[in-house]
Every structure is written in C-alpha cells, then in structure tokens.
Short mmCIF file of C-alpha atoms and ligand atoms in Angstrom, two decimals:
data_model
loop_
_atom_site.label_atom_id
_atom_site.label_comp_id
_atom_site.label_asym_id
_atom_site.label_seq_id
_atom_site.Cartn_x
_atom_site.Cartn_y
_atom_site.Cartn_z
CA UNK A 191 -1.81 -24.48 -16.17
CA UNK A 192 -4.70 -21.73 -16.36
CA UNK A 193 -4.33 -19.03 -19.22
CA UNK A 194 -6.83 -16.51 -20.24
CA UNK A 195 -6.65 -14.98 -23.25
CA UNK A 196 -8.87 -11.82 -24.10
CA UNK A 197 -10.98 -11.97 -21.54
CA UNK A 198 -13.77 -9.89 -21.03
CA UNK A 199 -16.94 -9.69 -18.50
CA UNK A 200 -19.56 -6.91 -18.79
CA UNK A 201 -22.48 -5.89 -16.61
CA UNK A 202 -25.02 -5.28 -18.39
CA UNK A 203 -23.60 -2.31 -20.97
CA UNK A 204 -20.65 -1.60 -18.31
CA UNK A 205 -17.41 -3.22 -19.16
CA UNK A 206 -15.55 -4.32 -16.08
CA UNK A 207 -12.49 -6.34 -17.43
CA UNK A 208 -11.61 -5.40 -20.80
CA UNK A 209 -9.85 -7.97 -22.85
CA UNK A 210 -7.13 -9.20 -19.84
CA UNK A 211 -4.57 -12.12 -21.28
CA UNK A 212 -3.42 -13.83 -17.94
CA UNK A 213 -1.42 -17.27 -17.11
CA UNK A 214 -0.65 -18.97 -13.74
CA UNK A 215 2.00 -21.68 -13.90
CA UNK A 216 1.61 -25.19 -11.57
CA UNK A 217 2.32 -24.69 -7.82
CA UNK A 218 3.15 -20.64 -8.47
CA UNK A 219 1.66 -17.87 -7.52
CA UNK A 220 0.95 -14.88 -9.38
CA UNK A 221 -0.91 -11.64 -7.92
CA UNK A 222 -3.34 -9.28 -9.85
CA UNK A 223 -3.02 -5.63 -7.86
CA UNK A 224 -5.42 -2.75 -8.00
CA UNK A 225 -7.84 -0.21 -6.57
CA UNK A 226 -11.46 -0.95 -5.95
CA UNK A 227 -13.22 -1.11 -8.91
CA UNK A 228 -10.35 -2.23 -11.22
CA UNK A 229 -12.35 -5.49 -12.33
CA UNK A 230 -10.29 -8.14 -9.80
CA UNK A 231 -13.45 -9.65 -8.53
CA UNK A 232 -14.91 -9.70 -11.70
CA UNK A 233 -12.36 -11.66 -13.12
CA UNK A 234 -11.99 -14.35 -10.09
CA UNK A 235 -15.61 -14.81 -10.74
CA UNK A 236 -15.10 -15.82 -14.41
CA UNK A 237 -12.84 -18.01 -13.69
CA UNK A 238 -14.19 -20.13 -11.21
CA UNK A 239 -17.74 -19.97 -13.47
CA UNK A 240 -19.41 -17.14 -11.07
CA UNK A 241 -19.69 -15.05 -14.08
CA UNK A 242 -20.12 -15.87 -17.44
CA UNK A 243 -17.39 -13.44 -19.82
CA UNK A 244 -18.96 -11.92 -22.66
CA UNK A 245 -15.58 -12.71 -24.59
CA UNK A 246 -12.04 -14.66 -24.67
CA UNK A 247 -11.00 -17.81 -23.55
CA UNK A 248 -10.06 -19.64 -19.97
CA UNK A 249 -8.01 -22.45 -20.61
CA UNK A 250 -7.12 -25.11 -17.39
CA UNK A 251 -4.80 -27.88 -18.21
CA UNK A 252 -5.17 -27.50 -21.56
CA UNK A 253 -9.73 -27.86 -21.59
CA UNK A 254 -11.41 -24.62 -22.27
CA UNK A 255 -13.53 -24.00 -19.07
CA UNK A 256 -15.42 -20.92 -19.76
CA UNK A 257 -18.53 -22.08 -20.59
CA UNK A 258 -19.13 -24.40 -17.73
CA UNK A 259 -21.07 -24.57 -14.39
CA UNK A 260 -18.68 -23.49 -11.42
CA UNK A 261 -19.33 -26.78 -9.85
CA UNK A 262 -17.78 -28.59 -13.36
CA UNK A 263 -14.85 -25.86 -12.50
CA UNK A 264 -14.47 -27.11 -9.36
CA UNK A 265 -14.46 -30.66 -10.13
CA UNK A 266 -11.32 -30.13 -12.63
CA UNK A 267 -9.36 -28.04 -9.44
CA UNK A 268 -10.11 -24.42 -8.96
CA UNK A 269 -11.58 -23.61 -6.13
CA UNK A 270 -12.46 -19.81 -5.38
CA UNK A 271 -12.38 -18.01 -1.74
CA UNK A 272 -14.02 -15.34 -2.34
CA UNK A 273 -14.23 -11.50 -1.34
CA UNK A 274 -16.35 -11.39 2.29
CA UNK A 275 -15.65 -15.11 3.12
CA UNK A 276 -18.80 -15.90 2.82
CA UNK A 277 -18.84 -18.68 5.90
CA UNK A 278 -21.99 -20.19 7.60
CA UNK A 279 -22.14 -18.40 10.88
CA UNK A 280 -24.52 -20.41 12.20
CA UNK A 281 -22.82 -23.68 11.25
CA UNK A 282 -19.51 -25.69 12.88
CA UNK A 283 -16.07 -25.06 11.80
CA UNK A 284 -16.26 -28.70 10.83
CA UNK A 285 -19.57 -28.25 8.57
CA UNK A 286 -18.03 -25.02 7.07
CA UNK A 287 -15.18 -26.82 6.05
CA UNK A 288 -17.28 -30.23 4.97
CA UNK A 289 -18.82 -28.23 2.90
CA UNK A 290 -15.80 -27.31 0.69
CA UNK A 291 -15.48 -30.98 0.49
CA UNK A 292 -18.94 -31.48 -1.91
CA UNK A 293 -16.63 -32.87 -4.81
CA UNK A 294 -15.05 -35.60 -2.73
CA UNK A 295 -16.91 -37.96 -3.71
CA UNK A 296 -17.48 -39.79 0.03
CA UNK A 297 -17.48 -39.02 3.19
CA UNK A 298 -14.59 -41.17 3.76
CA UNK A 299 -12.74 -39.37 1.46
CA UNK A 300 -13.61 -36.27 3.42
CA UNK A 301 -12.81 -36.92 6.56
CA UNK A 302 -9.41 -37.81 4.79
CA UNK A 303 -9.10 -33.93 3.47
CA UNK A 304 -10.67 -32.72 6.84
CA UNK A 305 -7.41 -33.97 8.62
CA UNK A 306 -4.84 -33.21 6.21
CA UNK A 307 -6.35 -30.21 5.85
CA UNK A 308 -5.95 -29.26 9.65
CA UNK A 309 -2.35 -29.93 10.04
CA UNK A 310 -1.87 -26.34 8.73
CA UNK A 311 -4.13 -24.59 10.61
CA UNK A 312 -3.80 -26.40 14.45
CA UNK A 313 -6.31 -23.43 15.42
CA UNK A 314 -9.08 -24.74 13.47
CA UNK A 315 -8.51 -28.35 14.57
CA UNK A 316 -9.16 -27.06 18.37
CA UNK A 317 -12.55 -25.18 17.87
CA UNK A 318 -14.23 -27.79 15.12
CA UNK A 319 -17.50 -28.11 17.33
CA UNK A 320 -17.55 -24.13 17.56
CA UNK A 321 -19.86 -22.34 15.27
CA UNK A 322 -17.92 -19.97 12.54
CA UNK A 323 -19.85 -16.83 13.93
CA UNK A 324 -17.60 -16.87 16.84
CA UNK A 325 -14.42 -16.58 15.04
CA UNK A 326 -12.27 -13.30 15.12
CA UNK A 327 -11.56 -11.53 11.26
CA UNK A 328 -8.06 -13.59 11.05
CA UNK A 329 -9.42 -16.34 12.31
CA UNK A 330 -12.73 -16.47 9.67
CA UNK A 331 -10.31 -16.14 6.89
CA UNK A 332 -7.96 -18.67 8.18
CA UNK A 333 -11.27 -20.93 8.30
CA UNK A 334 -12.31 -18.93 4.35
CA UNK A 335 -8.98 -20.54 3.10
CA UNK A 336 -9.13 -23.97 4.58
CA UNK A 337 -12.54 -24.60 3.01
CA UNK A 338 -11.31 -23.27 -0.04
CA UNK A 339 -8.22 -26.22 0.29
CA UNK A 340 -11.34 -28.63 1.34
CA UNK A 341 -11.78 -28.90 -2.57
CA UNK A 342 -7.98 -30.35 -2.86
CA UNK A 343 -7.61 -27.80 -5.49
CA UNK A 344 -4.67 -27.85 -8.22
CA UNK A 345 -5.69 -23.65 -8.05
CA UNK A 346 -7.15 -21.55 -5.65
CA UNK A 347 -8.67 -17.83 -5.92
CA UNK A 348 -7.63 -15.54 -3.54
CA UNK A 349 -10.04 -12.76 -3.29
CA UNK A 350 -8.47 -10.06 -0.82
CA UNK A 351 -7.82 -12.43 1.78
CA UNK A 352 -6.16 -9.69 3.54
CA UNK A 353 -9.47 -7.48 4.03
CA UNK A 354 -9.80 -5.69 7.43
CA UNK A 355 -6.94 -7.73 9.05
CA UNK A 356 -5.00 -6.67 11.46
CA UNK A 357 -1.12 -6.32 10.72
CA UNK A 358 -0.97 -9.67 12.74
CA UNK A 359 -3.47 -11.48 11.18
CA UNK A 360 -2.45 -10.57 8.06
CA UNK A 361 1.29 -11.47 8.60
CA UNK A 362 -0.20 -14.83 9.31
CA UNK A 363 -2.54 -15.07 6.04
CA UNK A 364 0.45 -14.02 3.76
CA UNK A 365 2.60 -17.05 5.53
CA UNK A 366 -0.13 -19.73 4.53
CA UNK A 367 -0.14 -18.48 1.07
CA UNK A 368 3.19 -18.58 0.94
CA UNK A 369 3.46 -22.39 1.70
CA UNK A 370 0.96 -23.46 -0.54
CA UNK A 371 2.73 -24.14 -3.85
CA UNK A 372 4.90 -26.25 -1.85
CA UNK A 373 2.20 -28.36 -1.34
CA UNK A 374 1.06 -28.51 -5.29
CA UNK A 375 -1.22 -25.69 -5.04
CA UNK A 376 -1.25 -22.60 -7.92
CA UNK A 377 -2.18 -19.48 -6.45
CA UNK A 378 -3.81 -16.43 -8.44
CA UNK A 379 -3.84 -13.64 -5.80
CA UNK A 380 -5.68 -10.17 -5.81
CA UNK A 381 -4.67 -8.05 -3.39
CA UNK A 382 -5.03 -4.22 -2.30
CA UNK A 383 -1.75 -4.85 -0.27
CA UNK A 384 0.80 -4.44 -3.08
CA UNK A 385 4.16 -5.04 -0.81
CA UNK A 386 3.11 -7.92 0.93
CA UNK A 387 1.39 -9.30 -2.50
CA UNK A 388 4.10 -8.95 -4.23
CA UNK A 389 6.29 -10.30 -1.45
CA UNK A 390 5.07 -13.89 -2.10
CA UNK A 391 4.04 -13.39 -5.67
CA UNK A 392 6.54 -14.93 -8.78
CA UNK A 393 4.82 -13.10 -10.99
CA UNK A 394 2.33 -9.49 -11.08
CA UNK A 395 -0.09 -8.11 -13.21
CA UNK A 396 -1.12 -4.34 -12.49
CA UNK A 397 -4.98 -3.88 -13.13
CA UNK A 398 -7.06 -0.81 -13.57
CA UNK A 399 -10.32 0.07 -15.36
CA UNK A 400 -10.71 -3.31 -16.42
CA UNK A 401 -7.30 -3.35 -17.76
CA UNK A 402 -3.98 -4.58 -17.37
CA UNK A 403 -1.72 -1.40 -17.04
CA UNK A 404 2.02 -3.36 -16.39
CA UNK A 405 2.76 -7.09 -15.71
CA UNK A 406 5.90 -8.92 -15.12
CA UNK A 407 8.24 -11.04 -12.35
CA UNK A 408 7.26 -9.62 -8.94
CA UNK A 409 10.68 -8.44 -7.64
CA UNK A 410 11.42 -6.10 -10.45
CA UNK A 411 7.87 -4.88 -10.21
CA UNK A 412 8.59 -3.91 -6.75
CA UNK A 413 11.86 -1.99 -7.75
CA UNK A 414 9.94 -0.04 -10.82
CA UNK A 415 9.33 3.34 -10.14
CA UNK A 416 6.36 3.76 -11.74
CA UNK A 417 3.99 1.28 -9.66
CA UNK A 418 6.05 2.58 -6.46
CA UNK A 419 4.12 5.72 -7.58
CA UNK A 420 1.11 4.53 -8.61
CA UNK A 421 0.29 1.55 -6.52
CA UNK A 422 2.62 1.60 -3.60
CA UNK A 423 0.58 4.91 -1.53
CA UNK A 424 1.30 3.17 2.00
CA UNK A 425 5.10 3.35 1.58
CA UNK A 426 4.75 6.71 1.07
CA UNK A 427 3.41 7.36 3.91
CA UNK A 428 6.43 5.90 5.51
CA UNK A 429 4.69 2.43 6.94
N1 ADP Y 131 -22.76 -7.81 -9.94
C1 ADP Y 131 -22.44 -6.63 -10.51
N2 ADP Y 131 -23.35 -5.91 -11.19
C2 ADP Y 131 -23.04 -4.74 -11.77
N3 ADP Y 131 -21.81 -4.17 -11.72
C3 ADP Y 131 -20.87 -4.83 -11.05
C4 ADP Y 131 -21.12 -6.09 -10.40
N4 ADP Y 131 -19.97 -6.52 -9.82
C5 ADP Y 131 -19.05 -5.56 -10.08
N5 ADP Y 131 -19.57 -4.55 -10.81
C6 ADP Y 131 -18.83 -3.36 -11.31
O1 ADP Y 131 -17.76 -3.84 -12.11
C7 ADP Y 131 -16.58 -3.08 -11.88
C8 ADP Y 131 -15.48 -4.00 -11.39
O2 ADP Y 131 -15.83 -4.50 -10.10
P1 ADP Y 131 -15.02 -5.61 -9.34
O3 ADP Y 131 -14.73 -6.72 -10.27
O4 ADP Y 131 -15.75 -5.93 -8.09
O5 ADP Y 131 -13.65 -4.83 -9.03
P2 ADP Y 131 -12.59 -5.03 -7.84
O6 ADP Y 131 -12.73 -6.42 -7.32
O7 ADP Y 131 -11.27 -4.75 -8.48
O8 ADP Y 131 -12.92 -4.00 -6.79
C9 ADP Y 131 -16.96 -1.99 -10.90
O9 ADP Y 131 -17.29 -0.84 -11.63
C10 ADP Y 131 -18.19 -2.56 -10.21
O10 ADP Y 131 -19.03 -1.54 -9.76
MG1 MG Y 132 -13.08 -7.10 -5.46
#
C-alpha cells in the first residue's frame, strides 16, 4: 500500500535519511527502530508531506505522493501523529479531535467519526467538554491517536507514541495499536521501545544515521543476536 523507494531528506547540507527503501502492507504494521537522531522523524515527515525529500519516491496505492501538500496526503489516507502530540491545550477534547476531522467533508459526517471514534477510547468519550491541557501524558496521547483516527485514515504515523509514558500507560498505547489493523488501519511505527515495538510489529526495519542497518519479519528480529546487542540495551539491564 505505501512503498518508498530511495528516499532521501536533507537539512540544508546535512543528510538525515539517506536513500531508505520501505513498504507497509494494508491493515499491517511495520516498526522503524532507532536512537535519537537516526532520521525516524524525518522520514514520518516526508511521508505525510511535512518535509519535502530531496530524492526517491513515496508511492500510496499505487499514486506517487511526494510532491504534494500534506493536506492532499491526508485526503488520500495517511494521517500523521506526530512526535510531542502537538494537542490544543486550551481547546476541548471534542475540538481537538474535530479538528482531525478537517477532510470529512461535513459536519455530519463528523460527528459520525467523532462517535465511532470513541468506542475505543470510553475515557475520552467521558471528559469531551474538558480542555486537553488537563489530561495526564497517557491520557494526551490516547487523545494524540484518536485525532490522528479522526482522519479515517487507510495509514497512520506513529511518531514515538510511547514518549515519557509510564509502564502503564504505555501497556495501554501498545494495546490500541495493536487493534488497529483489525479495523483496516496500516500502521508504520517508530519507536525507541524495541521489545514492545516489535511485539506488535509484522515486520522491522533497524535505522541509524539515516540508514537502514537490518530489516525483516519482527519475531526473528527479536531472536537475532545482533540487534539484541545493538538495540535491545533495556534487556540488558535485566527489565
Ligand atoms: N528541522 C530540522 N532542521 C535541521 N536539522 C534537523 C531538523 N529535524 C531534524 N534534524 C536533524 O536530522 C537528523 C535526524 O533527525 P530526526 O529525523 O528527528 O531523527 P529521530 O526522529 O530518529 O530522532 C538529526 O541529526 C537532527 O538533528
Ligand atoms: Mg524523532
């Protein structure tokens, strides 16, 4: 459904992904892993249109995508929650969440994702009047990911959705990703938390310095002992 091919996005004359060839089936989800810095964001962002790549190709249902406006991305199904959350503090959980809505096309239509979307997140549907400045870490990207769903997406972005969570809060995040492709959603994941990433991931690419160091199904990536080296540090440390 979405392949990149050679993709590249530079900042100014710093490369941060270097020629990265990536596909995410229909209703899967595959999980790019890596340390700060490896180019994740960067590569989100060209996706959904944030940032323009300097070269390759992003192909989504078979229409090459990289050259348009995010909200033209948005309108053929990706929607992007991105790194921080970035939710209106000062607005309702119901405006936050309206607002991922901007490509249904009436407010009918709407209110129509606004309740479907709350079935899987009962927490939301009880504080809709609050504002989103009140909400705890979990709960903000509980609220991050059901605006991102707003957009009835075919694919969402996950941009660390895991971030400062608490083991809790996180165990909850992971089980809503989890669920989604059962609903027809495609997830493309990055993640710092490689065992619980690769725990709901079909798929895994390994990223560093821009580049893709290892890639393949995610349960013999979790058995290789080179990324239980390299990329699994917490286990280590006997968590
Ligand atoms: N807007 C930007 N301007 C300049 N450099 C950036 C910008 N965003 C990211 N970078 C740089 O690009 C590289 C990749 O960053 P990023 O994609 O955020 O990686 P990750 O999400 O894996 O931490 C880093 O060296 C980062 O400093
Ligand atoms: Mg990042």
């Amino acid at each position: 459904m979405l392949d990149c091919t050679e993709l590249g996005v530079r900042y100014d004359a710093l490369p941060a992904v270097r020629g990265v060839t990536l596909g995410v089936p229909s209703a899967r989800i595959v999980c790019v892993l890596g340390p700060n810095g490896a180019g994740k964001s960067s590569l989100l962002g060209a996706i959904s249109g944030q940032v323009r790549p300097v070269a390759g190709s992003i192909r989504f249902d078979g229409e090459a995508i990289e050259m348009l406006p995010p909200h033209a991305i948005t309108a053929r199904g990706i929607a992007h929650v991105p790194e921080g959350r970035m939710l209106f503090g000062d607005l309702s959980l119901r405006e936050n969440l309206l607002l991922g809505a901007h490509n249904a096309g009436s407010l009918a239509r709407a209110a129509d994702r606004l309740d479907a979307t709350l079935d899987a997140f009962p927490m939301l549907r009880s504080r809709l009047d609050e504002p989103a400045g009140m909400l705890s870490g979990g709960q903000a990207q509980m609220l991050a990911l059901a605006r991102g769903l707003m957009a009835a997406p075919k694919l969402i972005l996950l941009d660390e959705p895991s971030l400062g969570l608490s083991p809790k809060a996180t165990a909850d995040v992971f089980r809503l990703v989890a669920a989604l492709p059962a609903r027809g959603v495609a997830v493309l994941l990055v993640e710092q938390n490689v065992r619980r990433a690769l725990a709901v991931s079909g798929y895994a690419y390994l990223m560093r310095n821009g580049l893709f160091q290892a890639q393949g199904p995610a349960a013999e990536l979790m058995r290789d002992p080179m990324v239980q080296d390299a990329y699994f540090g917490d286990l280590h440390a006997g968590e």
